[in-house]
mmCIF file of C-alpha atoms and ligand atoms in Angstrom:
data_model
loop_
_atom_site.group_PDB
_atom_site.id
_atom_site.type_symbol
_atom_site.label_atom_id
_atom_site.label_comp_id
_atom_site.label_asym_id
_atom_site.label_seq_id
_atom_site.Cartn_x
_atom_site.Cartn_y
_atom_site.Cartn_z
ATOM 1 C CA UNK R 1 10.502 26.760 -12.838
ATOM 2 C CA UNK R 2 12.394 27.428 -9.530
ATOM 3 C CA UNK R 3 16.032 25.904 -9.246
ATOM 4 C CA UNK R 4 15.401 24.295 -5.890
ATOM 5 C CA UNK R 5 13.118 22.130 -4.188
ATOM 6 C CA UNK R 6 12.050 20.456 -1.265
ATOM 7 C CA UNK R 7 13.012 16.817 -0.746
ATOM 8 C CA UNK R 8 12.332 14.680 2.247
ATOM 9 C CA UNK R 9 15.449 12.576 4.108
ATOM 10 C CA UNK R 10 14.650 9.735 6.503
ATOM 11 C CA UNK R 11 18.331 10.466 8.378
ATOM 12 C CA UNK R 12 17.309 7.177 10.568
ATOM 13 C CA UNK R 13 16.531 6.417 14.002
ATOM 14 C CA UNK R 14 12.800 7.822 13.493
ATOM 15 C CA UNK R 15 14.029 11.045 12.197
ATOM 16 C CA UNK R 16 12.424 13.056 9.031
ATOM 17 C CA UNK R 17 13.882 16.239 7.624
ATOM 18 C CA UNK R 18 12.919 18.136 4.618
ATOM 19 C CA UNK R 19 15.756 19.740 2.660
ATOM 20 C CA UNK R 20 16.268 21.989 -0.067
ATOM 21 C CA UNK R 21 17.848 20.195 -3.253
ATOM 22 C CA UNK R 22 18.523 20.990 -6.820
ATOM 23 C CA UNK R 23 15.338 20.306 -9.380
ATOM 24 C CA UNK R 24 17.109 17.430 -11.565
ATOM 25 C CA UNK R 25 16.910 17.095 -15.038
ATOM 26 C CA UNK R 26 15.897 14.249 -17.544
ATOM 27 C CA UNK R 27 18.232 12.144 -18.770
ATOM 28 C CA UNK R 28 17.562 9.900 -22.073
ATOM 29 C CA UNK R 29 14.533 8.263 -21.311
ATOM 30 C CA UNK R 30 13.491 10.061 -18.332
ATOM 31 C CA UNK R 31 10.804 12.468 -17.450
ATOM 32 C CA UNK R 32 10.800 15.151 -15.266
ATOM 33 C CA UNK R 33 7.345 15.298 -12.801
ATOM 34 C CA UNK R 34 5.323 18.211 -10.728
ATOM 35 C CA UNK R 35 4.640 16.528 -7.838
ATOM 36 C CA UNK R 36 1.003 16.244 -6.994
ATOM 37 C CA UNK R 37 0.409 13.569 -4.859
ATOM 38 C CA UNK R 38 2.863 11.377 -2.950
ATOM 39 C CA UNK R 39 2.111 8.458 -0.451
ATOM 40 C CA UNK R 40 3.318 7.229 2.634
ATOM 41 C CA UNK R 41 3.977 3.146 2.984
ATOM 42 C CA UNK R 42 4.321 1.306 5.909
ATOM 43 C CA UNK R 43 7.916 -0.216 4.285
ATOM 44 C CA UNK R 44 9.117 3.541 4.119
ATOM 45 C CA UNK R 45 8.807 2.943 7.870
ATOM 46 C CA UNK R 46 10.066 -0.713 8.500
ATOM 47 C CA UNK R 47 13.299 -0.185 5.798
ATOM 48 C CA UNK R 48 14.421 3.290 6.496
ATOM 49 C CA UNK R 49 12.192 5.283 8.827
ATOM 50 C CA UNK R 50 12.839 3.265 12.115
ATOM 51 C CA UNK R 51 16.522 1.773 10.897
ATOM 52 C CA UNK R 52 18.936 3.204 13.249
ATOM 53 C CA UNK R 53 20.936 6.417 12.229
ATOM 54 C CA UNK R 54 24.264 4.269 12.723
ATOM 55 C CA UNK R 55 22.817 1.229 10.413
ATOM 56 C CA UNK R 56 21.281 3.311 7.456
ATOM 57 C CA UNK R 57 22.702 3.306 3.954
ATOM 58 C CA UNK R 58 23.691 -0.749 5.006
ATOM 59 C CA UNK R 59 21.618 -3.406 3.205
ATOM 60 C CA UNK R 60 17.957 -3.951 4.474
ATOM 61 C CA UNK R 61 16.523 -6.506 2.316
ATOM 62 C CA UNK R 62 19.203 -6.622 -0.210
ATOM 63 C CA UNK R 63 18.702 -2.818 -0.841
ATOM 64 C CA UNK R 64 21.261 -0.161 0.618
ATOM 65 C CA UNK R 65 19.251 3.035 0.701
ATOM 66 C CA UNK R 66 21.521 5.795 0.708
ATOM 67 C CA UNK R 67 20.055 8.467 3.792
ATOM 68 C CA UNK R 68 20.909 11.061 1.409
ATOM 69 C CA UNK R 69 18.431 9.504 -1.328
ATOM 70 C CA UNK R 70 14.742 11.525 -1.135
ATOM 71 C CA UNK R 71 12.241 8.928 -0.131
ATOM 72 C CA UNK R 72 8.597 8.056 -1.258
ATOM 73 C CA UNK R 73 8.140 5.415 -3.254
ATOM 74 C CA UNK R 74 4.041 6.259 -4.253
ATOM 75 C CA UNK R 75 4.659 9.055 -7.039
ATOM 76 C CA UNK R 76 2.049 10.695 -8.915
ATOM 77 C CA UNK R 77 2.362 14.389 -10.834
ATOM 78 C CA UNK R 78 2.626 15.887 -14.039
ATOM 79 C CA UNK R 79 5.145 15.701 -17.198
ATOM 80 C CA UNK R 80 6.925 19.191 -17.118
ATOM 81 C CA UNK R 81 9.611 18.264 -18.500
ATOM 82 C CA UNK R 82 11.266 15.822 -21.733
ATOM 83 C CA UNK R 83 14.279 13.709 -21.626
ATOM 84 C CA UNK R 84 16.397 12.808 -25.179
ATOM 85 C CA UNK R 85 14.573 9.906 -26.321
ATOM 86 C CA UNK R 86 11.394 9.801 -24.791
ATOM 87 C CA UNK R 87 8.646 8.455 -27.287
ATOM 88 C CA UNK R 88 5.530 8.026 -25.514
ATOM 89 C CA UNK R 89 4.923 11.080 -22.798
ATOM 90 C CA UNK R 90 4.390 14.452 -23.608
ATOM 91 C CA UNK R 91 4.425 17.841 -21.008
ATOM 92 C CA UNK R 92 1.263 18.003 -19.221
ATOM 93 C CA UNK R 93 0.539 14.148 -18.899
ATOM 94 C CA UNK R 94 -0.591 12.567 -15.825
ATOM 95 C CA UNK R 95 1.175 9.798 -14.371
ATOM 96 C CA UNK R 96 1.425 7.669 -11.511
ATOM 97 C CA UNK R 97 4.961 5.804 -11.366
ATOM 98 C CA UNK R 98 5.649 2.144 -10.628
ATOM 99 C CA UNK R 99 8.079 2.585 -7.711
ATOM 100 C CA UNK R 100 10.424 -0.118 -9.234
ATOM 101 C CA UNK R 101 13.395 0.976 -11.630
ATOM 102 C CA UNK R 102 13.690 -2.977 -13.167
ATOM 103 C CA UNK R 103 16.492 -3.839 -15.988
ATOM 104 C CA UNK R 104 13.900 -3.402 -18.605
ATOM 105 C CA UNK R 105 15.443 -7.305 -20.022
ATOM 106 C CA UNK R 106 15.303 -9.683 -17.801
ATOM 107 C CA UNK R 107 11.792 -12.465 -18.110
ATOM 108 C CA UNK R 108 10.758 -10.889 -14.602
ATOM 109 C CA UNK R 109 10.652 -7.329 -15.969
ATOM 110 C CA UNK R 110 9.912 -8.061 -19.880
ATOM 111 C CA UNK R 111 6.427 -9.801 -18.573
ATOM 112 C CA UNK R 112 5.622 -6.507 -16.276
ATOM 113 C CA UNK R 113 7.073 -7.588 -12.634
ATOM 114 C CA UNK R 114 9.693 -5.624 -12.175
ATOM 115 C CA UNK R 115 9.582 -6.174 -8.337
ATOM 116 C CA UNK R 116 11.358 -9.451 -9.024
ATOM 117 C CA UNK R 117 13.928 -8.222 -11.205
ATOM 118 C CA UNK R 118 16.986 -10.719 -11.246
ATOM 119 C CA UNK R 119 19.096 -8.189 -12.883
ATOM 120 C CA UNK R 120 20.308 -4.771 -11.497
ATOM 121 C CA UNK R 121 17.175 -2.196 -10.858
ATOM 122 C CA UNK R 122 16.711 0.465 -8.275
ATOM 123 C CA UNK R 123 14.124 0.957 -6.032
ATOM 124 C CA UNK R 124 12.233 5.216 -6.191
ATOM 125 C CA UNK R 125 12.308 6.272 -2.572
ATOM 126 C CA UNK R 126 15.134 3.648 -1.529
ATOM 127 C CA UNK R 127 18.350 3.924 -3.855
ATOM 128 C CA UNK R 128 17.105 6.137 -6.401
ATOM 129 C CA UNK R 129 15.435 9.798 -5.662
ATOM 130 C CA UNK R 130 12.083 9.097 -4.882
ATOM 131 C CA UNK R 131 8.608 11.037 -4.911
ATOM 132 C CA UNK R 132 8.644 12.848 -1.307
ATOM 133 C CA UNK R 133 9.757 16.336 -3.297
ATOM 134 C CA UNK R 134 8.146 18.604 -5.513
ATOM 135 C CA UNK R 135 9.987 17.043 -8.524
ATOM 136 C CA UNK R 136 10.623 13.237 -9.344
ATOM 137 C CA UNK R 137 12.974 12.267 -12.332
ATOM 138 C CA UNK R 138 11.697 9.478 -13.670
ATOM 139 C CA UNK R 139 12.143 6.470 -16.394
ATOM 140 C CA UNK R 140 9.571 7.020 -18.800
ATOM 141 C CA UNK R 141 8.352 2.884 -18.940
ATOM 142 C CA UNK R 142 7.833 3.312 -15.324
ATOM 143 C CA UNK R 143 4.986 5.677 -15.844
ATOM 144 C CA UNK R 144 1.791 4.929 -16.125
ATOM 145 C CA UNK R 145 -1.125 7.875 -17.270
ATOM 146 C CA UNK R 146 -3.879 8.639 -15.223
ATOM 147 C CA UNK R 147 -7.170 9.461 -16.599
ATOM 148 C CA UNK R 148 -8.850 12.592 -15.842
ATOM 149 C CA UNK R 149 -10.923 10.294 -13.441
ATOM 150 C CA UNK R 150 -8.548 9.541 -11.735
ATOM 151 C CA UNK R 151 -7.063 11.805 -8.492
ATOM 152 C CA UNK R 152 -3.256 12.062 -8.068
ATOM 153 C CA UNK R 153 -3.597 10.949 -4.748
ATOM 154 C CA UNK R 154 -5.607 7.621 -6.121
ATOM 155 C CA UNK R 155 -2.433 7.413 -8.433
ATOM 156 C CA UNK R 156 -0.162 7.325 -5.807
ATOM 157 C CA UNK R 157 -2.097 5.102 -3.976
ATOM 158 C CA UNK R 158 -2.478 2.765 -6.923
ATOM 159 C CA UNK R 159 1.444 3.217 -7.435
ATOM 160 C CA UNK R 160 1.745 0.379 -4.603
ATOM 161 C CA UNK R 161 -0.480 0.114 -1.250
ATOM 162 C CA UNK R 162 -3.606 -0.545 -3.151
ATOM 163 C CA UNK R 163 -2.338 -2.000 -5.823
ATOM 164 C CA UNK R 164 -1.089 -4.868 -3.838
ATOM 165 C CA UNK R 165 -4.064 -5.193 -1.780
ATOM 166 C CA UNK R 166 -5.653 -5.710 -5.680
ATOM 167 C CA UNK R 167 -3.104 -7.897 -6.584
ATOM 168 C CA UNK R 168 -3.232 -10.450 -3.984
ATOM 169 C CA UNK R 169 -7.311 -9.943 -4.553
ATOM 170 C CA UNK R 170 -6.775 -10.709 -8.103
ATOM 171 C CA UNK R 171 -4.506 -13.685 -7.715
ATOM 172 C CA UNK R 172 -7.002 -15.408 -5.430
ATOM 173 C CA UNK R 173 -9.626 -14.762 -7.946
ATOM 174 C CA UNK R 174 -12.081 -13.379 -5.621
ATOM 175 C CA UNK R 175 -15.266 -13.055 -6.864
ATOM 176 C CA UNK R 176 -19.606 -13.199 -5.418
ATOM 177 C CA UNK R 177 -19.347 -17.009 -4.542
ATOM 178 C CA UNK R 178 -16.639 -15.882 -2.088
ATOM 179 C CA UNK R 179 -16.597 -15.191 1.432
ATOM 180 C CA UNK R 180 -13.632 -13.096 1.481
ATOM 181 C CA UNK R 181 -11.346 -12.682 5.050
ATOM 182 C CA UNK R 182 -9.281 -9.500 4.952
ATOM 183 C CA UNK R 183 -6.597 -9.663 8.468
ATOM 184 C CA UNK R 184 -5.430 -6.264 8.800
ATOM 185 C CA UNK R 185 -7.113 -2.680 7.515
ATOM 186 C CA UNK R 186 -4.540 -0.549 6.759
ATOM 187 C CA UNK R 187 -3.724 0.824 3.607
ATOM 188 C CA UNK R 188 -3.135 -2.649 1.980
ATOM 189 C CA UNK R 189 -5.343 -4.671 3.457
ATOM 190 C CA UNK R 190 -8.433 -2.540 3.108
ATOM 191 C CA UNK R 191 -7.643 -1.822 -0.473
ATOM 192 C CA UNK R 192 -8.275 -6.208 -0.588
ATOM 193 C CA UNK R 193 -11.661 -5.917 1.024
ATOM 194 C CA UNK R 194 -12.433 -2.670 -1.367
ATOM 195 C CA UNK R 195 -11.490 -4.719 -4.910
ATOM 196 C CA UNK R 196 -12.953 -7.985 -2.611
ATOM 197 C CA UNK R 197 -16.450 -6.045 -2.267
ATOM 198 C CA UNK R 198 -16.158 -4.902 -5.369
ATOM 199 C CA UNK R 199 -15.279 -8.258 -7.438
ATOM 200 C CA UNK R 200 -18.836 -9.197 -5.294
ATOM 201 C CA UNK R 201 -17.441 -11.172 -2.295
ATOM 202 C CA UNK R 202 -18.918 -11.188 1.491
ATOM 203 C CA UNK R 203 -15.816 -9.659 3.192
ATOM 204 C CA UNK R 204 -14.866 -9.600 6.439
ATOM 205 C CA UNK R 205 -12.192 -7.545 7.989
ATOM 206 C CA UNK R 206 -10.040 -8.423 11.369
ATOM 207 C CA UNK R 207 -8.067 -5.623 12.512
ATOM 208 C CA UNK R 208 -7.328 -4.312 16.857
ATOM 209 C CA UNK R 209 -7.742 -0.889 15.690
ATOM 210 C CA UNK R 210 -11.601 0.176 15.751
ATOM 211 C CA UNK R 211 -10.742 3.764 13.929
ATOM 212 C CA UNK R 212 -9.808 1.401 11.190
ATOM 213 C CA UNK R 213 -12.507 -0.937 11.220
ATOM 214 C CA UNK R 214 -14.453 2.376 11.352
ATOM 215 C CA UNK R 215 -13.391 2.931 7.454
ATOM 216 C CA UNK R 216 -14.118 -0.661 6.649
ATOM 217 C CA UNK R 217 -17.923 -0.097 7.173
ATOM 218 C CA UNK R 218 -17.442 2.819 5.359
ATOM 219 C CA UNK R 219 -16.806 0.549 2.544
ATOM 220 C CA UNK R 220 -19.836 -1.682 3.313
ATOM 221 C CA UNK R 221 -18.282 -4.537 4.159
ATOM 222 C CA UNK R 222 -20.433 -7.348 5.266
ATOM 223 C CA UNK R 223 -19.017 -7.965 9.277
ATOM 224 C CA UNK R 224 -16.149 -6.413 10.859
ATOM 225 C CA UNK R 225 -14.460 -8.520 14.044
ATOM 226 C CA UNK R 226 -11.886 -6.934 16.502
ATOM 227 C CA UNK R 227 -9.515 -9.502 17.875
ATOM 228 C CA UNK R 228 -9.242 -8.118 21.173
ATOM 229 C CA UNK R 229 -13.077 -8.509 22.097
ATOM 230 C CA UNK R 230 -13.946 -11.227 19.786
ATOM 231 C CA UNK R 231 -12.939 -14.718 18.336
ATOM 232 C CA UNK R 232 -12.025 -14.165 14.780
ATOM 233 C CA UNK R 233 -12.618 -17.865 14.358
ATOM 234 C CA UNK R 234 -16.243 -17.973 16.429
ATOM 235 C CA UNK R 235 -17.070 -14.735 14.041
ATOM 236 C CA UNK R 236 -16.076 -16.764 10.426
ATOM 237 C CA UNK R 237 -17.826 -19.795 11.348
ATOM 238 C CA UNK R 238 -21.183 -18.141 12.328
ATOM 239 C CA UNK R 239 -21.153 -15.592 9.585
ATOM 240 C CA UNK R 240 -20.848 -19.206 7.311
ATOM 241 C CA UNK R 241 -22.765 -21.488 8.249
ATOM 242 C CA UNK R 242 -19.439 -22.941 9.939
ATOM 243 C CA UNK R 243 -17.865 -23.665 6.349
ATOM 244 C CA UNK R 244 -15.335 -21.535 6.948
ATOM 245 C CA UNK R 245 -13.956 -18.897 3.978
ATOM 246 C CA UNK R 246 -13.448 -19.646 1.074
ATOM 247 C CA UNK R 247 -10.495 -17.026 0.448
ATOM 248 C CA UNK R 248 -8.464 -14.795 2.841
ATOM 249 C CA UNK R 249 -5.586 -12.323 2.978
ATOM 250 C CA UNK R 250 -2.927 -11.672 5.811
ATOM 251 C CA UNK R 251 -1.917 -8.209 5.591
ATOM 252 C CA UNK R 252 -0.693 -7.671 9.180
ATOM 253 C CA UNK R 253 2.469 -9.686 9.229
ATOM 254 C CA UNK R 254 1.378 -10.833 12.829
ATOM 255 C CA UNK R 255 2.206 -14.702 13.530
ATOM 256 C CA UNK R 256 -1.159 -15.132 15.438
ATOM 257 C CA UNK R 257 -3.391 -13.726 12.768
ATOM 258 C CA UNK R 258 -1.196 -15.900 9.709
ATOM 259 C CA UNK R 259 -2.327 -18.920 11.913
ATOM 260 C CA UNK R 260 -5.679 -18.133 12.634
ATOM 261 C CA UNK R 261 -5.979 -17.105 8.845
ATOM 262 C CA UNK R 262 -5.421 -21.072 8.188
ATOM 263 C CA UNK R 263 -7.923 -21.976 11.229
ATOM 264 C CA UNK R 264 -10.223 -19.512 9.505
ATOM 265 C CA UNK R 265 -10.277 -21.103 6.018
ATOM 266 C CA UNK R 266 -12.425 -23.644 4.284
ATOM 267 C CA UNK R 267 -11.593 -26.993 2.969
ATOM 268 C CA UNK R 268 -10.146 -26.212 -0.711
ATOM 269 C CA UNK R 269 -10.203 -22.287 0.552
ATOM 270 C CA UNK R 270 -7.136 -20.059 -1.126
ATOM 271 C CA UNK R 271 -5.493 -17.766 0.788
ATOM 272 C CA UNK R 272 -2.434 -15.091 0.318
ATOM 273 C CA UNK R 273 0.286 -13.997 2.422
ATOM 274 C CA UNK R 274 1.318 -10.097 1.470
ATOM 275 C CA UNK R 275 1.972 -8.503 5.403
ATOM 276 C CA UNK R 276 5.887 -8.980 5.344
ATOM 277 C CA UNK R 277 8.275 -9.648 8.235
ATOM 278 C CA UNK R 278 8.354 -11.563 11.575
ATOM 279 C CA UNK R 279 7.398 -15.155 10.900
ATOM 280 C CA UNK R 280 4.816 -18.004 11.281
ATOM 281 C CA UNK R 281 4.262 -21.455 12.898
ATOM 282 C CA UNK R 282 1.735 -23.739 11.650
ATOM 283 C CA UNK R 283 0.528 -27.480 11.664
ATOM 284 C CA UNK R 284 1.308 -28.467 8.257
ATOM 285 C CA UNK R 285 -0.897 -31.496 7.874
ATOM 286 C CA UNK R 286 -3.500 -30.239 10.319
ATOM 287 C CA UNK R 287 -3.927 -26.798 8.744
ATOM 288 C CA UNK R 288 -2.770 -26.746 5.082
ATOM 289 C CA UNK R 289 -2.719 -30.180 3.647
ATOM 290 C CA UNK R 290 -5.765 -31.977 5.060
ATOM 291 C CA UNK R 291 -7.684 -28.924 4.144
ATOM 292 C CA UNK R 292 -6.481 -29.066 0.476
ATOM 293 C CA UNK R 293 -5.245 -25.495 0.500
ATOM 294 C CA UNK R 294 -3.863 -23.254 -1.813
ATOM 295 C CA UNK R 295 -1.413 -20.899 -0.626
ATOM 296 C CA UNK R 296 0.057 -18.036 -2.031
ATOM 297 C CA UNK R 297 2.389 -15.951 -1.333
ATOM 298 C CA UNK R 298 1.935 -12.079 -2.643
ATOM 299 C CA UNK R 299 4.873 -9.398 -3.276
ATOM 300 C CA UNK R 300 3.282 -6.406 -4.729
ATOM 301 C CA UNK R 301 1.923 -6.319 -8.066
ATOM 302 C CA UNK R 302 3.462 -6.126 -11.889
ATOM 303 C CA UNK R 303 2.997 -2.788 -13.921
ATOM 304 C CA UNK R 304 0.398 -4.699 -16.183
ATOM 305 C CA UNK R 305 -1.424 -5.114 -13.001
ATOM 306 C CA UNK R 306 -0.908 -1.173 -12.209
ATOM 307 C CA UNK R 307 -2.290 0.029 -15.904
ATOM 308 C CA UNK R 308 -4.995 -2.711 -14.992
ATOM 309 C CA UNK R 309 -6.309 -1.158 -11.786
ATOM 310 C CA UNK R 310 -6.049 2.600 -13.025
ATOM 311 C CA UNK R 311 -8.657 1.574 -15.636
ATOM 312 C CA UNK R 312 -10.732 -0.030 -13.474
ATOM 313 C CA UNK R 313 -10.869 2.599 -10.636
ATOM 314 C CA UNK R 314 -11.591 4.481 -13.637
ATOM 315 C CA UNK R 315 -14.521 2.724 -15.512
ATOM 316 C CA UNK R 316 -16.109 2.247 -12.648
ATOM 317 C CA UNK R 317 -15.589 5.641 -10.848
ATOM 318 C CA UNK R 318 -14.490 4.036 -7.578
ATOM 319 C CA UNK R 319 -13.796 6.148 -4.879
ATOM 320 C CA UNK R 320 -10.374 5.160 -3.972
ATOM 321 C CA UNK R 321 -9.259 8.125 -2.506
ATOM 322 C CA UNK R 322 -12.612 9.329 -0.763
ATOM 323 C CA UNK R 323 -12.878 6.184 0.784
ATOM 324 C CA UNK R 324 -9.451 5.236 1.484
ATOM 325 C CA UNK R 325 -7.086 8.297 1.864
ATOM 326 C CA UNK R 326 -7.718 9.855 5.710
ATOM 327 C CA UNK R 327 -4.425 12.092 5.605
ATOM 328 C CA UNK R 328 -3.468 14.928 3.660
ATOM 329 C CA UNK R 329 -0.359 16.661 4.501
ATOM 330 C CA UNK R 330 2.094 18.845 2.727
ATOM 331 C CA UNK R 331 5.733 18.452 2.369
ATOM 332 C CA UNK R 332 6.462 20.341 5.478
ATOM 333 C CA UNK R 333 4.605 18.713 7.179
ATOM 334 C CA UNK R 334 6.648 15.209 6.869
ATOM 335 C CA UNK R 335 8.278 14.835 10.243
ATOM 336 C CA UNK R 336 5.051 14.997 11.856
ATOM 337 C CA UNK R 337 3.399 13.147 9.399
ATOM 338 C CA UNK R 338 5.864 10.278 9.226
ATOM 339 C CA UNK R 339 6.251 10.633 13.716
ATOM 340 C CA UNK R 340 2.301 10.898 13.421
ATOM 341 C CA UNK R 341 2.093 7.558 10.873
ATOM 342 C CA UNK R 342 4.846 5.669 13.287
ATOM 343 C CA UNK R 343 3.224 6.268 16.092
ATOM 344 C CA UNK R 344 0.041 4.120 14.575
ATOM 345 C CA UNK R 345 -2.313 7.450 14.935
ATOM 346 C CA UNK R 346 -3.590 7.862 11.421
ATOM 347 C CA UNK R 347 -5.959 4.826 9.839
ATOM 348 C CA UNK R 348 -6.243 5.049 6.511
ATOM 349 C CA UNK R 349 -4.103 6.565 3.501
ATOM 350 C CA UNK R 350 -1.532 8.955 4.320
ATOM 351 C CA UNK R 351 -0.649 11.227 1.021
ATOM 352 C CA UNK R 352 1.681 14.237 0.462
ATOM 353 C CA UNK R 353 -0.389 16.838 -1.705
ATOM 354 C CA UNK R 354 0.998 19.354 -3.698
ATOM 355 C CA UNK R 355 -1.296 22.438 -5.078
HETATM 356 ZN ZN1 ZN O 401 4.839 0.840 -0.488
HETATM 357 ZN ZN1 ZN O 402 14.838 -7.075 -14.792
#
C-alpha cells in the first residue's frame, strides 16, 4: 500500500483542488476503504462548493466544514484494512457507507436515522474526511455490504442521492393505484420516479432541462412535461382524468414548482418535500386543508432504509447505475468535474471511479 493519496479540497468560492495526503489508519472501530466509487451531491455544491473562500470552515447549516477536510459524502470501496475492535467486517468486503457519523445512543440514531442525531455526530465529506480520495477511514456501523450485484458506483449512489429519492418514495407509500408526480430529475428526484415505476405507479416527471427528461424516458416513465413549454397543471389533469395525483415529490427546491406541486395534487393526495433551501408560499386552506392533504416533509433516509434499498436493487437486479449514473470521472479529474456539475452541464449521476 502506498503512503500517500489523493484527496479532494473544496478551498471555496467554486474552487476544487486535489492534494496529496497521508493514507490514515483505523482506529478502534474503524475500517480502512479502497476507494472504488465516490459520488458527487448537489449539497457538496450548495454547503461547501459555492460558499465563499472567506466564509468556509463557518457554520452552514449547523455544520462547520473545515476546507482542509476531504469531501464526498457518497463512499463506496473495499475493506483493506482492520481497526482494534472491529467485529463484523473483514478485508476484502464491499461496502457502501452511510455518510452520517451519528452518536451511536441517542433514540434518533439507536432506531437507524442518524441524520437527525440530537447528540454530537460528524458529517463524511463535511467535518470528518470524506470519500473524494483513494482511501476513506471509516466507523465500521456506518458500513453497509454490497452484494456482488451490486456496482460500487450503485453503492455510492445508494449511500444518499438515491436513497433519498427511495425514501421519500417509501414514506408516501407509492405503489400501482398511484399516479406518482416527480418535480425535478436530477439525481434525487429521478431515483423517486425509478423506485415510483418500480413500486408500479404512473409517474410523471417535471423538470426545464430536456437532457434530463431525456433519462426519464429512459426509465419508462409514463409522461414527461417541461415547464417552460407546457402547463404542468394542464399536463396532470389530462393525463387523470382531471383527478389530479394522488402522490408527488418536490425535489427542486424551487418555490413555483412546491406550489404547483399542491395545485397538482388530488383531494386526500400525499405529497413530500425533500429539494432543500429557498422557501415557499402557499394558500393554506385553499391548497392543503380543503384538499385533505398529507404532507411530509423528507430529510434523507435512515441506515435501515440504506441496507433496505441495497437488497432490493439487488433482488431485483435494477439497473441503478446503467440507468442513472451519466458521469464517470477520476479523481483528477474533480475540478472539472465539480466546475462541469456547477455549471448544470451533466444530467444524471456524477461518480468518482477508481480502477
Ligand atoms: Zn448527498
Ligand atoms: Zn445520535
Amino acid at each position: 500500500m502506498s503512503k500517500s493519496m489523493k484527496g479532494v479540497l473544496f478551498p471555496g468560492s467554486e474552487t476544487c483542488v486535489v492534494e496529496e495526503f497521508e493514507v490514515p489508519s483505523p482506529r478502534h472501530g474503524e475500517v480502512l476503504i479502497e476507494m472504488r466509487a465516490s459520488g458527487m451531491c448537489g449539497s457538496d455544491l450548495e454547503y461547501l462548493y459555492k460558499t465563499p473562500r472567506e466564509l468556509r470552515g463557518q457554520p452552514v447549516n449547523g455544520v462547520a466544514a473545515d476546507p482542509r477536510t476531504i469531501t464526498g459524502h457518497e463512499p463506496a470501496g473495499v475493506v483493506v484494512a482492520l481497526g482494534e475492535g472491529v467485529r463484523h467486517l473483514k478485508v476484502g468486503d464491499r461496502v457502501a457507507v452511510y455518510h452520517i457519523n451519528g452518536c451511536g445512543f441517542c433514540q434518533q440514531c439507536r432506531s437507524g436515522w442518524q441524520i437527525t442525531c440530537t447528540s454530537v455526530h460528524k458529517t463524511y465529506g463535511f467535518d470528518r474526511d470524506g470519500g473524494n480520495a483513494d482511501y476513506l477511514v471509516a466507523d465500521e456501523r456506518d458500513c453497509v455490504t454490497l452484494p456482488e450485484n451490486v456496482s460500487f458506483e450503485e453503492g455510492a449512489f445508494i449511500a444518499c442521492g438515491a436513497g433519498t429519492g427511495f425514501s421519500a418514495t417509501k414514506r408516501l407509500a407509492v405503489s400501482g393505484l398511484d399516479d406518482y408526480v416527480v418535480f425535478g430529475a436530477g439525481p434525487v428526484g429521478l431515483s423517486a420516479a425509478l423506485f415510483g415505476k418500480f413500486m408500479g405507479a404512473r409517474v410523471l416527471v417535471v423538470d426545464v432541462n430536456d437532457t434530463r427528461l431525456e433519462l426519464a424516458k429512459q426509465i419508462g416513465v409514463a409522461r414527461t412535461i417541461n415547464p417552460t413549454r407546457q402547463s404542468v397543471l394542464d399536463e396532470v389533469m389530462s393525463f387523470t382524468n382531471s383527478a389530479g395525483a394522488s402522490a408527488a415529490v418536490d425535489a427542486t427546491a424551487n418555490p413555483k414548482a412546491r406550489s404547483t406541486m399542491l395545485d397538482c395534487a388530488k383531494t386526500w393526495g400525499r405529497v413530500a418535500f425533500v429539494g432543500e433551501g429557498h422557501t415557499a408560499t402557499f394558500d393554506i386552506s385553499q391548497q392543503i386543508i380543503h384538499k385533505q392533504l398529507t404532507v411530509l416533509g423528507s430529510w434523507v433516509y435512515s441506515t435501515q432504509m440504506m441496507m433496505e434499498l441495497i437488497d432490493l436493487v439487488s433482488r431485483h437486479s435494477i439497473p441503478l447505475g446503467k440507468l442513472l449514473v451519466t458521469d464517470r470521472w477520476q479523481l483528477d479529474d474533480a475540478p472539472e468535474a465539480y466546475r462541469r456539475f456547477s455549471a448544470g452541464e451533466t444530467a444524471g449521476k456524477g461518480v468518482f471511479m477508481h480502477a
